Amino acid sequence: DQQVKQNSPSLSVQEGRISILNCDYTNSMFDYFLWYKKYPAEGPTFLISISSIKDKNEDGRFTVFLNKSAKHLSLHIVPSQPGDSAVYFCAASAGSGGSNYKLTFGKGTLLTVNP
Amino acid sequence: GAGVSQSPSNKVTEKGKDVELRCDPISGHTALYWYRQSLGQGLEFLIYFQGNSAPDKSGLPSDRFSAERTGGSVSTLTIQRTQQEDSAVYLCASSPGPRWNEQYFGPGTRLTVT
């Protein structure tokens, strides 16, 4: 039972355009969401996060939107750059009072930004 | 400063052999995690260490898997009697404390069981 789903295995966009990566989740106990970026042969690196008390968090070119009623979040990258080409993982954790360290990851979306 | 390091970067082993994977977390980080990423899958939580507390081993897939963390720093993940389905990238991560959502990952160890 996959609790965090990234239904698009890959996405290709032109440099300068917007990249939108989507993530759906099923566990209503999730209250914190993170995006990680992974280059080949490297470990994932933290990109941006959002708490369930917010619906938007912005950091430079990266914005994460959370729609709790739809159990959906998205990562927007504007403008996209070739260096953004990587695998993007959505992750979630549940319970600020307990095991919130246990991240549940999606399978990832490979983003390719074409020059 | 130095990030999380893992060794070896690649390991090929024969089915039935034991393997040890090593993780050096970021200095001062009290929390340490092991994950596994099988081909085409997301990262799968294996085990969590926090300070001197008992580790959370709830993600270990079988009793062939074990891990220890010595002196609150270096950790070793051991897989006994390896099977082909154990082939995956094993990732270690650390964070400054127990309620720190952002985890810092090492480059991983790619394990291939032949």
PDB file of C-alpha atoms in Angstrom:
ATOM      1  CA  ASP A   1       0.000   0.000   0.000  1.00  0.00           C
ATOM      2  CA  GLN A   2       1.775   3.087  -1.266  1.00  0.00           C
ATOM      3  CA  GLN A   3       0.950   6.016   0.987  1.00  0.00           C
ATOM      4  CA  VAL A   4       2.847   8.615  -1.047  1.00  0.00           C
ATOM      5  CA  LYS A   5       2.365   8.513  -4.784  1.00  0.00           C
ATOM      6  CA  GLN A   6       4.176  10.314  -7.559  1.00  0.00           C
ATOM      7  CA  ASN A   7       2.240   9.198 -10.593  1.00  0.00           C
ATOM      8  CA  SER A   8       4.495  10.766 -13.202  1.00  0.00           C
ATOM      9  CA  PRO A   9       7.763   8.856 -13.498  1.00  0.00           C
ATOM     10  CA  SER A  10       9.215  11.549 -15.721  1.00  0.00           C
ATOM     11  CA  LEU A  11       8.676  15.134 -16.860  1.00  0.00           C
ATOM     12  CA  SER A  12      10.410  17.129 -19.561  1.00  0.00           C
ATOM     13  CA  VAL A  13      10.278  20.941 -19.785  1.00  0.00           C
ATOM     14  CA  GLN A  14      12.055  23.699 -21.653  1.00  0.00           C
ATOM     15  CA  GLU A  15      14.541  25.940 -19.905  1.00  0.00           C
ATOM     16  CA  GLY A  16      12.854  29.050 -18.562  1.00  0.00           C
ATOM     17  CA  ARG A  17       9.427  27.442 -18.340  1.00  0.00           C
ATOM     18  CA  ILE A  18       7.615  26.259 -15.223  1.00  0.00           C
ATOM     19  CA  SER A  19       8.087  22.711 -13.930  1.00  0.00           C
ATOM     20  CA  ILE A  20       5.222  21.273 -11.884  1.00  0.00           C
ATOM     21  CA  LEU A  21       5.807  18.039 -10.006  1.00  0.00           C
ATOM     22  CA  ASN A  22       2.860  16.402  -8.312  1.00  0.00           C
ATOM     23  CA  CYS A  23       2.449  14.192  -5.283  1.00  0.00           C
ATOM     24  CA  ASP A  24      -0.607  12.552  -3.724  1.00  0.00           C
ATOM     25  CA  TYR A  25      -0.893  10.926  -0.342  1.00  0.00           C
ATOM     26  CA  THR A  26      -3.429   8.684   1.343  1.00  0.00           C
ATOM     27  CA  ASN A  27      -2.532   8.850   5.038  1.00  0.00           C
ATOM     28  CA  SER A  28      -4.507  11.651   6.683  1.00  0.00           C
ATOM     29  CA  MET A  29      -2.095  11.572   9.629  1.00  0.00           C
ATOM     30  CA  PHE A  30       0.690  13.069   7.522  1.00  0.00           C
ATOM     31  CA  ASP A  31       1.326  16.597   8.749  1.00  0.00           C
ATOM     32  CA  TYR A  32       4.684  17.511   7.282  1.00  0.00           C
ATOM     33  CA  PHE A  33       5.822  17.207   3.698  1.00  0.00           C
ATOM     34  CA  LEU A  34       9.218  17.497   2.093  1.00  0.00           C
ATOM     35  CA  TRP A  35      10.741  17.503  -1.355  1.00  0.00           C
ATOM     36  CA  TYR A  36      14.144  16.036  -1.985  1.00  0.00           C
ATOM     37  CA  LYS A  37      16.246  16.282  -5.130  1.00  0.00           C
ATOM     38  CA  LYS A  38      18.606  13.520  -6.189  1.00  0.00           C
ATOM     39  CA  TYR A  39      21.376  13.572  -8.774  1.00  0.00           C
ATOM     40  CA  PRO A  40      22.808  10.282 -10.081  1.00  0.00           C
ATOM     41  CA  ALA A  41      25.272   8.590  -7.702  1.00  0.00           C
ATOM     42  CA  GLU A  42      24.468  11.058  -4.940  1.00  0.00           C
ATOM     43  CA  GLY A  43      22.169  10.919  -1.949  1.00  0.00           C
ATOM     44  CA  PRO A  44      18.951  12.937  -1.919  1.00  0.00           C
ATOM     45  CA  THR A  45      19.294  16.535  -0.785  1.00  0.00           C
ATOM     46  CA  PHE A  46      16.574  18.434   1.023  1.00  0.00           C
ATOM     47  CA  LEU A  47      14.913  21.062  -1.126  1.00  0.00           C
ATOM     48  CA  ILE A  48      11.841  22.525   0.555  1.00  0.00           C
ATOM     49  CA  SER A  49       9.183  21.538   3.057  1.00  0.00           C
ATOM     50  CA  ILE A  50       5.719  22.516   4.202  1.00  0.00           C
ATOM     51  CA  SER A  51       3.737  21.979   7.358  1.00  0.00           C
ATOM     52  CA  SER A  52       0.088  21.002   7.139  1.00  0.00           C
ATOM     53  CA  ILE A  53      -0.881  24.282   8.808  1.00  0.00           C
ATOM     54  CA  LYS A  54       0.184  26.105   5.644  1.00  0.00           C
ATOM     55  CA  ASP A  55      -0.927  25.848   2.056  1.00  0.00           C
ATOM     56  CA  LYS A  56       2.106  27.416   0.424  1.00  0.00           C
ATOM     57  CA  ASN A  57       5.816  27.751   1.078  1.00  0.00           C
ATOM     58  CA  GLU A  58       8.194  29.586  -1.202  1.00  0.00           C
ATOM     59  CA  ASP A  59      11.976  29.565  -1.401  1.00  0.00           C
ATOM     60  CA  GLY A  60      13.470  31.366  -4.362  1.00  0.00           C
ATOM     61  CA  ARG A  61      12.510  29.570  -7.566  1.00  0.00           C
ATOM     62  CA  PHE A  62      10.831  26.758  -5.636  1.00  0.00           C
ATOM     63  CA  THR A  63       7.280  26.837  -4.277  1.00  0.00           C
ATOM     64  CA  VAL A  64       5.379  23.989  -2.684  1.00  0.00           C
ATOM     65  CA  PHE A  65       1.582  24.034  -2.574  1.00  0.00           C
ATOM     66  CA  LEU A  66      -0.450  21.844  -0.259  1.00  0.00           C
ATOM     67  CA  ASN A  67      -4.130  20.987  -0.749  1.00  0.00           C
ATOM     68  CA  LYS A  68      -5.102  19.021   2.336  1.00  0.00           C
ATOM     69  CA  SER A  69      -8.669  18.344   1.278  1.00  0.00           C
ATOM     70  CA  ALA A  70      -7.399  16.734  -1.914  1.00  0.00           C
ATOM     71  CA  LYS A  71      -4.384  15.155  -0.163  1.00  0.00           C
ATOM     72  CA  HIS A  72      -2.247  16.638  -2.891  1.00  0.00           C
ATOM     73  CA  LEU A  73       0.911  18.664  -3.025  1.00  0.00           C
ATOM     74  CA  SER A  74       2.906  20.090  -5.864  1.00  0.00           C
ATOM     75  CA  LEU A  75       6.349  21.559  -6.381  1.00  0.00           C
ATOM     76  CA  HIS A  76       6.683  24.450  -8.808  1.00  0.00           C
ATOM     77  CA  ILE A  77      10.047  25.466 -10.208  1.00  0.00           C
ATOM     78  CA  VAL A  78      10.096  28.819 -11.983  1.00  0.00           C
ATOM     79  CA  PRO A  79      12.065  29.412 -14.116  1.00  0.00           C
ATOM     80  CA  SER A  80      13.403  25.925 -14.759  1.00  0.00           C
ATOM     81  CA  GLN A  81      17.120  25.580 -15.391  1.00  0.00           C
ATOM     82  CA  PRO A  82      19.117  22.692 -16.884  1.00  0.00           C
ATOM     83  CA  GLY A  83      20.799  22.193 -13.486  1.00  0.00           C
ATOM     84  CA  ASP A  84      17.389  21.342 -12.068  1.00  0.00           C
ATOM     85  CA  SER A  85      17.437  18.080 -14.024  1.00  0.00           C
ATOM     86  CA  ALA A  86      17.295  15.397 -11.344  1.00  0.00           C
ATOM     87  CA  VAL A  87      14.951  12.943  -9.659  1.00  0.00           C
ATOM     88  CA  TYR A  88      12.558  14.652  -7.260  1.00  0.00           C
ATOM     89  CA  PHE A  89      11.153  12.727  -4.314  1.00  0.00           C
ATOM     90  CA  CYS A  90       8.110  13.709  -2.319  1.00  0.00           C
ATOM     91  CA  ALA A  91       8.176  12.600   1.338  1.00  0.00           C
ATOM     92  CA  ALA A  92       5.810  12.845   4.280  1.00  0.00           C
ATOM     93  CA  SER A  93       5.869  12.336   8.009  1.00  0.00           C
ATOM     94  CA  ALA A  94       3.146  11.931  10.614  1.00  0.00           C
ATOM     95  CA  GLY A  95       2.709  12.935  14.214  1.00  0.00           C
ATOM     96  CA  SER A  96       4.600  15.796  15.780  1.00  0.00           C
ATOM     97  CA  GLY A  97       4.351  14.027  19.087  1.00  0.00           C
ATOM     98  CA  GLY A  98       5.817  10.732  18.023  1.00  0.00           C
ATOM     99  CA  SER A  99       7.509   9.087  15.107  1.00  0.00           C
ATOM    100  CA  ASN A 100       7.760  12.094  12.869  1.00  0.00           C
ATOM    101  CA  TYR A 101      11.291  11.067  11.951  1.00  0.00           C
ATOM    102  CA  LYS A 102       9.964   8.207   9.842  1.00  0.00           C
ATOM    103  CA  LEU A 103       9.705   9.642   6.352  1.00  0.00           C
ATOM    104  CA  THR A 104       7.551   7.904   3.754  1.00  0.00           C
ATOM    105  CA  PHE A 105       8.815   8.543   0.230  1.00  0.00           C
ATOM    106  CA  GLY A 106       7.235   8.424  -3.188  1.00  0.00           C
ATOM    107  CA  LYS A 107       8.967   6.669  -6.073  1.00  0.00           C
ATOM    108  CA  GLY A 108      10.275   9.892  -7.556  1.00  0.00           C
ATOM    109  CA  THR A 109       9.842  11.891 -10.749  1.00  0.00           C
ATOM    110  CA  LEU A 110      12.718  12.360 -13.168  1.00  0.00           C
ATOM    111  CA  LEU A 111      12.749  15.987 -14.320  1.00  0.00           C
ATOM    112  CA  THR A 112      14.647  16.868 -17.473  1.00  0.00           C
ATOM    113  CA  VAL A 113      15.079  20.532 -18.314  1.00  0.00           C
ATOM    114  CA  ASN A 114      16.082  21.002 -21.924  1.00  0.00           C
ATOM    115  CA  PRO A 115      18.271  23.974 -22.930  1.00  0.00           C
TER     116      PRO A 115
ATOM    117  CA  GLY B   1      31.775  20.808   6.845  1.00  0.00           C
ATOM    118  CA  ALA B   2      31.861  17.129   5.954  1.00  0.00           C
ATOM    119  CA  GLY B   3      28.605  15.516   5.005  1.00  0.00           C
ATOM    120  CA  VAL B   4      27.381  11.983   5.604  1.00  0.00           C
ATOM    121  CA  SER B   5      29.803   9.435   4.207  1.00  0.00           C
ATOM    122  CA  GLN B   6      29.171   5.799   3.371  1.00  0.00           C
ATOM    123  CA  SER B   7      31.427   2.926   2.462  1.00  0.00           C
ATOM    124  CA  PRO B   8      31.834   1.048   0.284  1.00  0.00           C
ATOM    125  CA  SER B   9      30.212   2.940  -2.565  1.00  0.00           C
ATOM    126  CA  ASN B  10      29.639  -0.317  -4.423  1.00  0.00           C
ATOM    127  CA  LYS B  11      29.538  -3.877  -3.180  1.00  0.00           C
ATOM    128  CA  VAL B  12      29.060  -7.041  -5.217  1.00  0.00           C
ATOM    129  CA  THR B  13      28.574 -10.210  -3.230  1.00  0.00           C
ATOM    130  CA  GLU B  14      27.503 -13.760  -3.812  1.00  0.00           C
ATOM    131  CA  LYS B  15      24.182 -15.006  -2.571  1.00  0.00           C
ATOM    132  CA  GLY B  16      24.511 -16.394   0.937  1.00  0.00           C
ATOM    133  CA  LYS B  17      27.437 -14.216   1.994  1.00  0.00           C
ATOM    134  CA  ASP B  18      27.269 -11.632   4.781  1.00  0.00           C
ATOM    135  CA  VAL B  19      27.921  -7.933   4.079  1.00  0.00           C
ATOM    136  CA  GLU B  20      28.600  -4.904   6.245  1.00  0.00           C
ATOM    137  CA  LEU B  21      27.800  -1.381   5.167  1.00  0.00           C
ATOM    138  CA  ARG B  22      29.221   1.584   7.018  1.00  0.00           C
ATOM    139  CA  CYS B  23      27.862   5.076   7.667  1.00  0.00           C
ATOM    140  CA  ASP B  24      29.640   8.101   9.152  1.00  0.00           C
ATOM    141  CA  PRO B  25      27.049  10.749  10.041  1.00  0.00           C
ATOM    142  CA  ILE B  26      27.602  14.472  10.186  1.00  0.00           C
ATOM    143  CA  SER B  27      29.531  15.349  13.336  1.00  0.00           C
ATOM    144  CA  GLY B  28      27.208  16.322  16.165  1.00  0.00           C
ATOM    145  CA  HIS B  29      24.101  14.797  14.605  1.00  0.00           C
ATOM    146  CA  THR B  30      22.370  12.619  17.164  1.00  0.00           C
ATOM    147  CA  ALA B  31      19.841  10.979  14.856  1.00  0.00           C
ATOM    148  CA  LEU B  32      20.831   8.409  12.239  1.00  0.00           C
ATOM    149  CA  TYR B  33      18.655   6.597   9.714  1.00  0.00           C
ATOM    150  CA  TRP B  34      19.063   3.770   7.230  1.00  0.00           C
ATOM    151  CA  TYR B  35      16.932   3.530   4.100  1.00  0.00           C
ATOM    152  CA  ARG B  36      16.871   1.188   1.142  1.00  0.00           C
ATOM    153  CA  GLN B  37      15.981   2.050  -2.433  1.00  0.00           C
ATOM    154  CA  SER B  38      15.244  -0.904  -4.658  1.00  0.00           C
ATOM    155  CA  LEU B  39      15.084  -0.455  -8.416  1.00  0.00           C
ATOM    156  CA  GLY B  40      12.107   1.672  -9.419  1.00  0.00           C
ATOM    157  CA  GLN B  41      10.980   2.168  -5.857  1.00  0.00           C
ATOM    158  CA  GLY B  42      10.984   4.997  -3.372  1.00  0.00           C
ATOM    159  CA  LEU B  43      13.159   5.065  -0.303  1.00  0.00           C
ATOM    160  CA  GLU B  44      12.133   2.482   2.275  1.00  0.00           C
ATOM    161  CA  PHE B  45      12.779   3.202   5.948  1.00  0.00           C
ATOM    162  CA  LEU B  46      14.828   0.517   7.694  1.00  0.00           C
ATOM    163  CA  ILE B  47      16.035   1.668  11.114  1.00  0.00           C
ATOM    164  CA  TYR B  48      16.442   4.794  13.241  1.00  0.00           C
ATOM    165  CA  PHE B  49      18.928   5.586  16.011  1.00  0.00           C
ATOM    166  CA  GLN B  50      18.583   8.533  18.378  1.00  0.00           C
ATOM    167  CA  GLY B  51      21.245   9.114  20.999  1.00  0.00           C
ATOM    168  CA  ASN B  52      21.289   6.354  23.581  1.00  0.00           C
ATOM    169  CA  SER B  53      17.656   5.413  23.079  1.00  0.00           C
ATOM    170  CA  ALA B  54      16.636   1.992  21.837  1.00  0.00           C
ATOM    171  CA  PRO B  55      16.627   2.045  18.031  1.00  0.00           C
ATOM    172  CA  ASP B  56      13.429   1.839  16.020  1.00  0.00           C
ATOM    173  CA  LYS B  57      13.952  -1.343  13.999  1.00  0.00           C
ATOM    174  CA  SER B  58      10.407  -1.512  12.660  1.00  0.00           C
ATOM    175  CA  GLY B  59      11.490  -1.171   9.030  1.00  0.00           C
ATOM    176  CA  LEU B  60      13.978  -4.027   8.921  1.00  0.00           C
ATOM    177  CA  PRO B  61      12.581  -6.517   6.378  1.00  0.00           C
ATOM    178  CA  SER B  62      13.829  -9.687   8.064  1.00  0.00           C
ATOM    179  CA  ASP B  63      15.993 -10.948  10.900  1.00  0.00           C
ATOM    180  CA  ARG B  64      18.876 -11.233   8.453  1.00  0.00           C
ATOM    181  CA  PHE B  65      19.198  -7.462   8.756  1.00  0.00           C
ATOM    182  CA  SER B  66      20.737  -5.800  11.795  1.00  0.00           C
ATOM    183  CA  ALA B  67      22.398  -2.507  12.577  1.00  0.00           C
ATOM    184  CA  GLU B  68      24.387  -0.988  15.345  1.00  0.00           C
ATOM    185  CA  ARG B  69      25.685   2.419  16.165  1.00  0.00           C
ATOM    186  CA  THR B  70      28.850   2.645  18.197  1.00  0.00           C
ATOM    187  CA  GLY B  71      29.568   5.599  20.460  1.00  0.00           C
ATOM    188  CA  GLY B  72      26.628   7.495  19.087  1.00  0.00           C
ATOM    189  CA  SER B  73      28.454   8.083  15.816  1.00  0.00           C
ATOM    190  CA  VAL B  74      29.398   5.486  13.188  1.00  0.00           C
ATOM    191  CA  SER B  75      26.775   2.935  12.211  1.00  0.00           C
ATOM    192  CA  THR B  76      27.073  -0.450  10.528  1.00  0.00           C
ATOM    193  CA  LEU B  77      24.252  -2.193   8.705  1.00  0.00           C
ATOM    194  CA  THR B  78      24.803  -5.941   8.441  1.00  0.00           C
ATOM    195  CA  ILE B  79      22.962  -8.250   6.091  1.00  0.00           C
ATOM    196  CA  GLN B  80      23.467 -11.937   6.741  1.00  0.00           C
ATOM    197  CA  ARG B  81      23.024 -14.676   4.161  1.00  0.00           C
ATOM    198  CA  THR B  82      22.321 -12.170   1.406  1.00  0.00           C
ATOM    199  CA  GLN B  83      19.583 -12.872  -1.138  1.00  0.00           C
ATOM    200  CA  GLN B  84      19.156 -11.448  -4.633  1.00  0.00           C
ATOM    201  CA  GLU B  85      16.206  -9.385  -3.464  1.00  0.00           C
ATOM    202  CA  ASP B  86      18.562  -7.544  -1.113  1.00  0.00           C
ATOM    203  CA  SER B  87      20.131  -5.859  -4.153  1.00  0.00           C
ATOM    204  CA  ALA B  88      19.453  -2.146  -3.740  1.00  0.00           C
ATOM    205  CA  VAL B  89      21.027   1.172  -2.859  1.00  0.00           C
ATOM    206  CA  TYR B  90      21.359   1.500   0.896  1.00  0.00           C
ATOM    207  CA  LEU B  91      21.228   5.102   2.062  1.00  0.00           C
ATOM    208  CA  CYS B  92      22.199   6.510   5.415  1.00  0.00           C
ATOM    209  CA  ALA B  93      21.014   9.869   6.689  1.00  0.00           C
ATOM    210  CA  SER B  94      21.533  11.925   9.820  1.00  0.00           C
ATOM    211  CA  SER B  95      19.885  14.900  11.447  1.00  0.00           C
ATOM    212  CA  PRO B  96      20.713  17.191  14.350  1.00  0.00           C
ATOM    213  CA  GLY B  97      17.996  15.811  16.610  1.00  0.00           C
ATOM    214  CA  PRO B  98      14.950  13.618  16.995  1.00  0.00           C
ATOM    215  CA  ARG B  99      12.333  16.094  15.885  1.00  0.00           C
ATOM    216  CA  TRP B 100      14.220  17.435  12.924  1.00  0.00           C
ATOM    217  CA  ASN B 101      12.313  16.755   9.776  1.00  0.00           C
ATOM    218  CA  GLU B 102      15.078  17.481   7.302  1.00  0.00           C
ATOM    219  CA  GLN B 103      17.450  14.572   6.968  1.00  0.00           C
ATOM    220  CA  TYR B 104      20.884  14.782   5.356  1.00  0.00           C
ATOM    221  CA  PHE B 105      21.736  11.825   3.168  1.00  0.00           C
ATOM    222  CA  GLY B 106      24.967  10.134   2.226  1.00  0.00           C
ATOM    223  CA  PRO B 107      25.707   8.998  -1.332  1.00  0.00           C
ATOM    224  CA  GLY B 108      24.603   5.438  -0.646  1.00  0.00           C
ATOM    225  CA  THR B 109      26.072   1.977  -1.084  1.00  0.00           C
ATOM    226  CA  ARG B 110      24.961   0.071  -4.170  1.00  0.00           C
ATOM    227  CA  LEU B 111      24.682  -3.587  -3.189  1.00  0.00           C
ATOM    228  CA  THR B 112      24.461  -6.236  -5.878  1.00  0.00           C
ATOM    229  CA  VAL B 113      23.852  -9.840  -4.863  1.00  0.00           C
ATOM    230  CA  THR B 114      24.704 -12.323  -7.611  1.00  0.00           C
TER     231      THR B 114
END
